[in-house]
mmCIF file of C-alpha atoms in Angstrom:
data_model
loop_
_atom_site.group_PDB
_atom_site.id
_atom_site.type_symbol
_atom_site.label_atom_id
_atom_site.label_comp_id
_atom_site.label_asym_id
_atom_site.label_seq_id
_atom_site.Cartn_x
_atom_site.Cartn_y
_atom_site.Cartn_z
ATOM 1 C CA MET A 87 115.218 90.949 100.111
ATOM 2 C CA GLN A 88 113.579 93.814 101.927
ATOM 3 C CA LYS A 89 110.306 94.723 100.381
ATOM 4 C CA GLU A 90 109.329 98.378 99.904
ATOM 5 C CA LYS A 91 106.649 99.767 102.153
ATOM 6 C CA LEU A 92 103.597 100.500 100.058
ATOM 7 C CA HIS A 93 101.310 103.437 100.212
ATOM 8 C CA ASN A 94 98.511 101.107 99.348
ATOM 9 C CA PRO A 95 98.965 97.669 100.907
ATOM 10 C CA ASP A 96 96.402 96.143 98.405
ATOM 11 C CA ASP A 97 98.962 96.882 95.637
ATOM 12 C CA ARG A 98 101.341 94.152 96.995
ATOM 13 C CA LYS A 99 99.484 91.315 95.332
ATOM 14 C CA ILE A 100 99.381 93.071 92.068
ATOM 15 C CA LEU A 101 102.875 94.259 92.158
ATOM 16 C CA ASP A 102 104.244 90.788 93.004
ATOM 17 C CA GLY A 103 102.141 89.260 90.293
ATOM 18 C CA LEU A 104 103.467 91.774 87.683
ATOM 19 C CA LYS A 105 107.045 91.302 88.739
ATOM 20 C CA ALA A 106 106.629 87.494 88.548
ATOM 21 C CA GLY A 107 105.408 87.964 84.955
ATOM 22 C CA ASP A 108 101.815 86.804 85.738
ATOM 23 C CA GLU A 109 99.768 87.617 82.608
ATOM 24 C CA SER A 110 96.367 87.457 84.214
ATOM 25 C CA THR A 111 97.356 90.043 86.824
ATOM 26 C CA PHE A 112 98.583 92.299 84.005
ATOM 27 C CA LEU A 113 95.334 91.757 81.930
ATOM 28 C CA ASN A 114 93.193 92.560 85.009
ATOM 29 C CA LEU A 115 95.071 95.758 85.506
ATOM 30 C CA VAL A 116 94.568 96.724 81.867
ATOM 31 C CA ARG A 117 90.945 95.910 81.688
ATOM 32 C CA GLU A 118 90.226 97.916 84.780
ATOM 33 C CA ASN A 119 92.148 100.877 83.784
ATOM 34 C CA HIS A 120 92.340 101.128 79.945
ATOM 35 C CA ASP A 121 89.097 103.098 79.331
ATOM 36 C CA ALA A 122 89.864 105.605 82.028
ATOM 37 C CA LEU A 123 93.411 106.050 80.714
ATOM 38 C CA ILE A 124 92.134 106.637 77.221
ATOM 39 C CA SER A 125 89.503 109.122 78.550
ATOM 40 C CA VAL A 126 91.990 111.067 80.547
ATOM 41 C CA ALA A 127 94.576 111.126 77.729
ATOM 42 C CA ARG A 128 91.853 112.410 75.401
ATOM 43 C CA GLY A 129 91.780 115.494 77.447
ATOM 44 C CA TYR A 130 95.270 116.308 76.353
ATOM 45 C CA VAL A 131 95.645 115.148 72.863
ATOM 46 C CA LYS A 132 93.682 115.772 69.740
ATOM 47 C CA THR A 133 92.570 112.367 68.487
ATOM 48 C CA ARG A 134 91.519 108.958 69.726
ATOM 49 C CA GLU A 135 94.530 107.521 67.866
ATOM 50 C CA SER A 136 96.914 109.855 69.695
ATOM 51 C CA ALA A 137 95.290 108.898 73.010
ATOM 52 C CA GLU A 138 95.712 105.190 72.263
ATOM 53 C CA GLU A 139 99.376 105.765 71.430
ATOM 54 C CA VAL A 140 99.794 107.641 74.663
ATOM 55 C CA VAL A 141 98.189 104.861 76.648
ATOM 56 C CA GLN A 142 100.268 102.259 74.936
ATOM 57 C CA GLU A 143 103.394 104.270 75.878
ATOM 58 C CA THR A 144 102.109 104.485 79.349
ATOM 59 C CA TRP A 145 101.726 100.762 79.725
ATOM 60 C CA MET A 146 105.212 100.342 78.304
ATOM 61 C CA ALA A 147 106.567 102.805 80.852
ATOM 62 C CA VAL A 148 104.706 101.056 83.653
ATOM 63 C CA ILE A 149 106.066 97.640 82.635
ATOM 64 C CA LYS A 150 109.600 99.028 82.353
ATOM 65 C CA GLY A 151 109.372 101.088 85.468
ATOM 66 C CA LEU A 152 108.016 98.422 87.924
ATOM 67 C CA ASP A 153 111.378 97.952 89.557
ATOM 68 C CA ARG A 154 111.621 101.670 90.232
ATOM 69 C CA PHE A 155 108.125 102.000 91.625
ATOM 70 C CA GLN A 156 108.752 102.767 95.240
ATOM 71 C CA GLY A 157 105.085 102.637 96.497
ATOM 72 C CA ARG A 158 105.089 106.238 97.759
ATOM 73 C CA SER A 159 101.698 106.623 96.006
ATOM 74 C CA SER A 160 99.268 103.867 95.081
ATOM 75 C CA LEU A 161 100.083 101.884 91.876
ATOM 76 C CA LYS A 162 97.064 103.492 90.159
ATOM 77 C CA THR A 163 98.236 107.015 91.050
ATOM 78 C CA TRP A 164 101.524 106.207 89.699
ATOM 79 C CA MET A 165 100.152 104.916 86.465
ATOM 80 C CA PHE A 166 97.891 107.867 85.929
ATOM 81 C CA SER A 167 100.688 110.269 86.777
ATOM 82 C CA ILE A 168 102.863 108.639 84.071
ATOM 83 C CA LEU A 169 99.938 108.887 81.642
ATOM 84 C CA CYS A 170 99.617 112.658 82.417
ATOM 85 C CA ASN A 171 103.360 113.302 81.857
ATOM 86 C CA ILE A 172 103.381 111.443 78.587
ATOM 87 C CA SER A 173 100.128 113.224 77.452
ATOM 88 C CA LYS A 174 101.584 116.634 78.362
ATOM 89 C CA THR A 175 104.755 115.953 76.354
ATOM 90 C CA ARG A 176 102.672 114.811 73.429
ATOM 91 C CA ALA A 177 100.364 117.824 73.736
ATOM 92 C CA ARG A 178 103.272 120.156 73.789
ATOM 93 C CA ARG A 179 104.629 118.606 70.619
ATOM 94 C CA ASP A 180 101.241 119.074 68.981
ATOM 95 C CA HIS A 181 101.093 122.738 70.392
ATOM 96 C CA ARG A 182 98.013 121.965 72.423
ATOM 97 C CA THR A 183 97.618 122.947 75.960
ATOM 98 C CA LEU A 184 94.951 122.117 78.511
ATOM 99 C CA LEU A 185 94.502 124.883 81.125
ATOM 100 C CA PHE A 186 92.684 123.769 84.242
ATOM 101 C CA SER A 187 92.554 127.188 85.613
ATOM 102 C CA GLU A 188 90.687 128.607 82.673
ATOM 103 C CA ALA A 189 88.669 125.440 82.185
ATOM 104 C CA ALA A 190 87.365 125.825 85.695
ATOM 105 C CA GLY A 191 86.031 129.044 84.657
ATOM 106 C CA GLY A 192 83.594 127.177 82.418
ATOM 107 C CA ASP A 193 83.135 126.277 78.861
ATOM 108 C CA GLY A 194 81.128 129.290 77.944
ATOM 109 C CA GLN A 195 77.852 127.465 78.574
ATOM 110 C CA ASN A 196 75.546 128.138 81.492
ATOM 111 C CA GLU A 197 77.271 126.562 84.366
ATOM 112 C CA SER A 198 74.393 126.547 86.885
ATOM 113 C CA ALA A 199 73.869 123.079 88.436
ATOM 114 C CA VAL A 200 70.095 123.440 87.670
ATOM 115 C CA ASP A 201 68.378 125.729 85.237
ATOM 116 C CA PRO A 202 67.693 128.898 87.274
ATOM 117 C CA SER A 203 64.227 129.163 85.811
ATOM 118 C CA ARG A 204 63.200 126.197 87.912
ATOM 119 C CA PHE A 205 63.408 128.231 91.165
ATOM 120 C CA SER A 206 61.379 131.215 92.329
ATOM 121 C CA PRO A 207 63.079 134.606 92.648
ATOM 122 C CA SER A 208 63.628 133.689 96.391
ATOM 123 C CA GLY A 209 65.493 130.521 95.365
ATOM 124 C CA LYS A 210 62.799 128.056 96.179
ATOM 125 C CA TRP A 211 62.003 125.030 93.879
ATOM 126 C CA GLU A 212 59.038 125.815 91.513
ATOM 127 C CA ASP A 213 59.728 122.895 89.216
ATOM 128 C CA ALA A 214 60.998 120.396 91.728
ATOM 129 C CA PRO A 215 62.809 117.116 90.840
ATOM 130 C CA ALA A 216 60.897 113.858 90.897
ATOM 131 C CA SER A 217 61.824 111.001 93.200
ATOM 132 C CA LEU A 218 63.801 108.110 91.572
ATOM 133 C CA GLU A 219 61.772 105.719 93.729
ATOM 134 C CA ASP A 220 63.384 102.318 93.412
ATOM 135 C CA LYS A 221 65.910 103.206 90.741
ATOM 136 C CA THR A 222 69.110 102.389 92.439
ATOM 137 C CA PRO A 223 72.484 102.728 90.753
ATOM 138 C CA GLU A 224 72.638 98.941 90.505
ATOM 139 C CA ARG A 225 69.295 98.889 88.613
ATOM 140 C CA LEU A 226 70.182 101.840 86.423
ATOM 141 C CA VAL A 227 73.431 100.356 85.140
ATOM 142 C CA ARG A 228 71.400 97.360 83.893
ATOM 143 C CA ASN A 229 69.084 99.789 81.926
ATOM 144 C CA ARG A 230 70.686 99.774 78.466
ATOM 145 C CA GLU A 231 68.848 102.647 77.068
ATOM 146 C CA PHE A 232 69.638 104.826 80.008
ATOM 147 C CA MET A 233 73.298 103.798 80.078
ATOM 148 C CA GLU A 234 73.824 104.542 76.417
ATOM 149 C CA VAL A 235 72.717 108.086 76.985
ATOM 150 C CA PHE A 236 74.699 108.377 80.259
ATOM 151 C CA ARG A 237 77.825 107.159 78.732
ATOM 152 C CA LYS A 238 77.573 109.458 75.787
ATOM 153 C CA SER A 239 76.913 112.441 78.108
ATOM 154 C CA LEU A 240 79.969 111.494 80.198
ATOM 155 C CA GLY A 241 81.954 111.383 77.046
ATOM 156 C CA ASP A 242 80.626 114.669 75.910
ATOM 157 C CA LEU A 243 81.505 116.618 79.125
ATOM 158 C CA PRO A 244 84.076 119.327 78.671
ATOM 159 C CA ASP A 245 87.536 117.705 78.942
ATOM 160 C CA THR A 246 88.586 118.849 82.331
ATOM 161 C CA GLN A 247 85.215 118.035 83.893
ATOM 162 C CA ARG A 248 85.312 114.587 82.263
ATOM 163 C CA MET A 249 88.797 113.877 83.571
ATOM 164 C CA VAL A 250 88.048 114.859 87.054
ATOM 165 C CA VAL A 251 84.726 112.840 87.161
ATOM 166 C CA ILE A 252 86.480 109.734 85.683
ATOM 167 C CA LEU A 253 89.195 109.837 88.220
ATOM 168 C CA ARG A 254 87.032 110.643 91.171
ATOM 169 C CA ASP A 255 83.784 108.702 90.639
ATOM 170 C CA VAL A 256 84.639 106.042 88.083
ATOM 171 C CA GLN A 257 88.180 105.075 89.216
ATOM 172 C CA GLY A 258 87.621 106.038 92.879
ATOM 173 C CA PHE A 259 90.673 108.249 93.437
ATOM 174 C CA SER A 260 90.506 110.669 96.416
ATOM 175 C CA SER A 261 90.432 114.328 95.807
ATOM 176 C CA THR A 262 94.186 114.668 96.925
ATOM 177 C CA GLU A 263 95.181 111.864 94.508
ATOM 178 C CA THR A 264 93.203 113.464 91.692
ATOM 179 C CA CYS A 265 94.791 116.908 92.293
ATOM 180 C CA ASN A 266 98.242 115.251 92.240
ATOM 181 C CA ILE A 267 97.598 113.401 89.086
ATOM 182 C CA LEU A 268 96.202 116.364 87.140
ATOM 183 C CA GLY A 269 98.203 119.096 88.815
ATOM 184 C CA LEU A 270 95.099 120.843 90.065
ATOM 185 C CA SER A 271 94.212 122.877 93.164
ATOM 186 C CA GLU A 272 91.660 121.384 95.504
ATOM 187 C CA THR A 273 89.238 124.285 94.653
ATOM 188 C CA ASN A 274 89.554 123.809 90.943
ATOM 189 C CA GLN A 275 89.057 120.127 91.310
ATOM 190 C CA ARG A 276 85.845 120.527 93.312
ATOM 191 C CA VAL A 277 84.490 123.094 90.903
ATOM 192 C CA LEU A 278 85.025 120.777 87.932
ATOM 193 C CA LEU A 279 83.639 117.743 89.781
ATOM 194 C CA HIS A 280 80.601 119.761 90.783
ATOM 195 C CA ARG A 281 79.930 120.892 87.173
ATOM 196 C CA GLY A 282 80.514 117.469 85.723
ATOM 197 C CA ARG A 283 78.347 115.652 88.289
ATOM 198 C CA SER A 284 75.514 118.284 88.061
ATOM 199 C CA LYS A 285 75.370 117.794 84.265
ATOM 200 C CA LEU A 286 75.219 114.110 84.538
ATOM 201 C CA ARG A 287 72.567 114.427 87.243
ATOM 202 C CA GLY A 288 70.513 116.397 84.753
ATOM 203 C CA VAL A 289 70.810 113.531 82.318
ATOM 204 C CA LEU A 290 69.669 111.104 84.940
ATOM 205 C CA GLU A 291 66.593 113.255 85.616
ATOM 206 C CA ARG A 292 65.691 113.803 82.059
ATOM 207 C CA VAL A 293 66.148 110.184 80.948
ATOM 208 C CA VAL A 294 64.826 108.183 83.976
ATOM 209 C CA MET B 178 70.116 129.621 105.656
ATOM 210 C CA PHE B 179 70.473 127.904 102.420
ATOM 211 C CA THR B 180 67.880 128.416 99.669
ATOM 212 C CA CYS B 181 67.043 125.398 97.454
ATOM 213 C CA LEU B 182 69.061 126.997 94.571
ATOM 214 C CA GLU B 183 72.053 127.223 96.980
ATOM 215 C CA ILE B 184 71.601 123.521 98.021
ATOM 216 C CA THR B 185 72.005 122.545 94.353
ATOM 217 C CA GLU B 186 75.166 124.748 94.099
ATOM 218 C CA ASN B 187 76.716 123.469 97.349
ATOM 219 C CA VAL B 188 75.919 119.757 97.166
ATOM 220 C CA THR B 189 79.350 118.777 96.043
ATOM 221 C CA GLU B 190 80.986 120.717 98.904
ATOM 222 C CA TYR B 191 78.631 119.105 101.214
ATOM 223 C CA LEU B 192 79.376 115.579 100.032
ATOM 224 C CA GLU B 193 83.054 116.447 99.939
ATOM 225 C CA GLY B 194 82.999 117.435 103.528
ATOM 226 C CA SER B 195 84.354 120.843 102.672
ATOM 227 C CA LEU B 196 81.415 122.960 103.884
ATOM 228 C CA GLY B 197 82.677 123.442 107.383
ATOM 229 C CA LEU B 198 80.670 122.571 110.485
ATOM 230 C CA ARG B 199 78.302 125.476 110.276
ATOM 231 C CA GLY B 200 77.664 124.951 106.639
ATOM 232 C CA ARG B 201 77.042 121.338 107.130
ATOM 233 C CA ILE B 202 74.559 122.005 109.944
ATOM 234 C CA MET B 203 72.735 124.492 107.797
ATOM 235 C CA PHE B 204 72.690 122.159 104.826
ATOM 236 C CA ARG B 205 71.131 119.370 106.908
ATOM 237 C CA TRP B 206 68.721 121.750 108.405
ATOM 238 C CA HIS B 207 67.408 122.738 105.104
ATOM 239 C CA LEU B 208 67.088 119.002 103.972
ATOM 240 C CA LEU B 209 65.162 118.208 107.067
ATOM 241 C CA PHE B 210 62.343 120.463 105.971
ATOM 242 C CA CYS B 211 62.661 120.262 102.150
ATOM 243 C CA ARG B 212 61.615 117.069 100.328
ATOM 244 C CA PRO B 213 62.586 118.298 96.847
ATOM 245 C CA CYS B 214 66.185 118.971 98.055
ATOM 246 C CA ARG B 215 66.358 115.597 99.665
ATOM 247 C CA ILE B 216 65.346 114.204 96.318
ATOM 248 C CA TYR B 217 67.873 116.343 94.594
ATOM 249 C CA VAL B 218 70.695 115.063 96.909
ATOM 250 C CA MET B 219 69.558 111.536 96.205
ATOM 251 C CA HIS B 220 69.802 112.222 92.461
ATOM 252 C CA VAL B 221 73.377 113.352 92.870
ATOM 253 C CA ARG B 222 74.251 110.304 95.130
ATOM 254 C CA THR B 223 72.604 108.017 92.515
ATOM 255 C CA THR B 224 74.636 109.678 89.797
ATOM 256 C CA ILE B 225 77.816 109.008 91.664
ATOM 257 C CA GLY B 226 76.595 105.386 92.198
ATOM 258 C CA VAL B 227 76.038 104.924 88.486
ATOM 259 C CA LEU B 228 79.536 106.290 87.761
ATOM 260 C CA GLY B 229 81.037 103.940 90.372
ATOM 261 C CA ASN B 230 79.174 100.990 88.821
ATOM 262 C CA LEU B 231 80.148 101.628 85.168
ATOM 263 C CA GLU B 232 81.301 98.562 83.517
ATOM 264 C CA PHE B 233 84.537 98.893 81.657
ATOM 265 C CA GLU B 234 84.648 97.960 78.056
ATOM 266 C CA GLY B 235 88.449 97.515 78.164
ATOM 267 C CA PRO B 236 90.651 97.517 75.075
ATOM 268 C CA SER B 237 89.930 95.601 71.876
ATOM 269 C CA GLN B 238 91.339 92.109 71.699
ATOM 270 C CA ALA B 239 93.937 93.300 69.134
ATOM 271 C CA ILE B 240 95.181 95.931 71.527
ATOM 272 C CA GLU B 241 95.074 93.505 74.450
ATOM 273 C CA ALA B 242 97.185 91.040 72.434
ATOM 274 C CA GLU B 243 99.622 93.865 71.672
ATOM 275 C CA LEU B 244 99.851 94.850 75.285
ATOM 276 C CA LEU B 245 100.436 91.319 76.378
ATOM 277 C CA ASN B 246 103.314 91.116 73.941
ATOM 278 C CA LEU B 247 104.791 94.204 75.505
ATOM 279 C CA PHE B 248 104.340 92.505 78.981
ATOM 280 C CA ARG B 249 106.126 89.360 77.844
ATOM 281 C CA GLY B 250 109.000 91.631 76.789
#
């Protein structure tokens, strides 16, 4: 049988495993994506429970739809797109809407990357950031105290910022993929990414 | 020329490659002479690095078992 041409050739092994009913392939896929799926779903629906139901429905749709997956996008993009469609339907039912265009305008808080009082009137640092020295990402993720605060801050980001940061920086989607999954313009995506990352950088600076 | 404050507001555009050639050159020019801004950009890169290294907690065992049942069909 002629195999479909895949957008992401690395998906071949996973796809073959899934179609052959290989449970460890499925479990790996679940473990790598479940948290992010929940986190993105939470942007659309009210409660953790609803998000878990949406994610469960997503896995069901993925399993059932495998034969129809044509590989025009990566498997992950496809999964997250399914999640967003199911989430939106659910949100409509709950009379809840998430507006990215408004969200990009801010959550009412000060949206400067850095507190403006740290700069002189001419825009030069007065209270400059300190060097992280040997604190590499690999070291920081092993620092439990830091990670606790960092994870909480990621969870506390405004919905749209958190969704973009999760897709881009945690799951490694490109900006184009992220825009397609969430139905966002490139500019909105960049603004949300900027604000989310800037807040988390602030956490890094305060805690480290 | 970029001010330090503008560096902090344009760092994502810089890292995303969406500043344009002129913007990129001006950004790098500022970094060349400004240690605090070099440190700032390093903070942002480190933040992205931490996000990329987050360990997944994954679903609970109960949910995992349920999903596996779904998969078995």
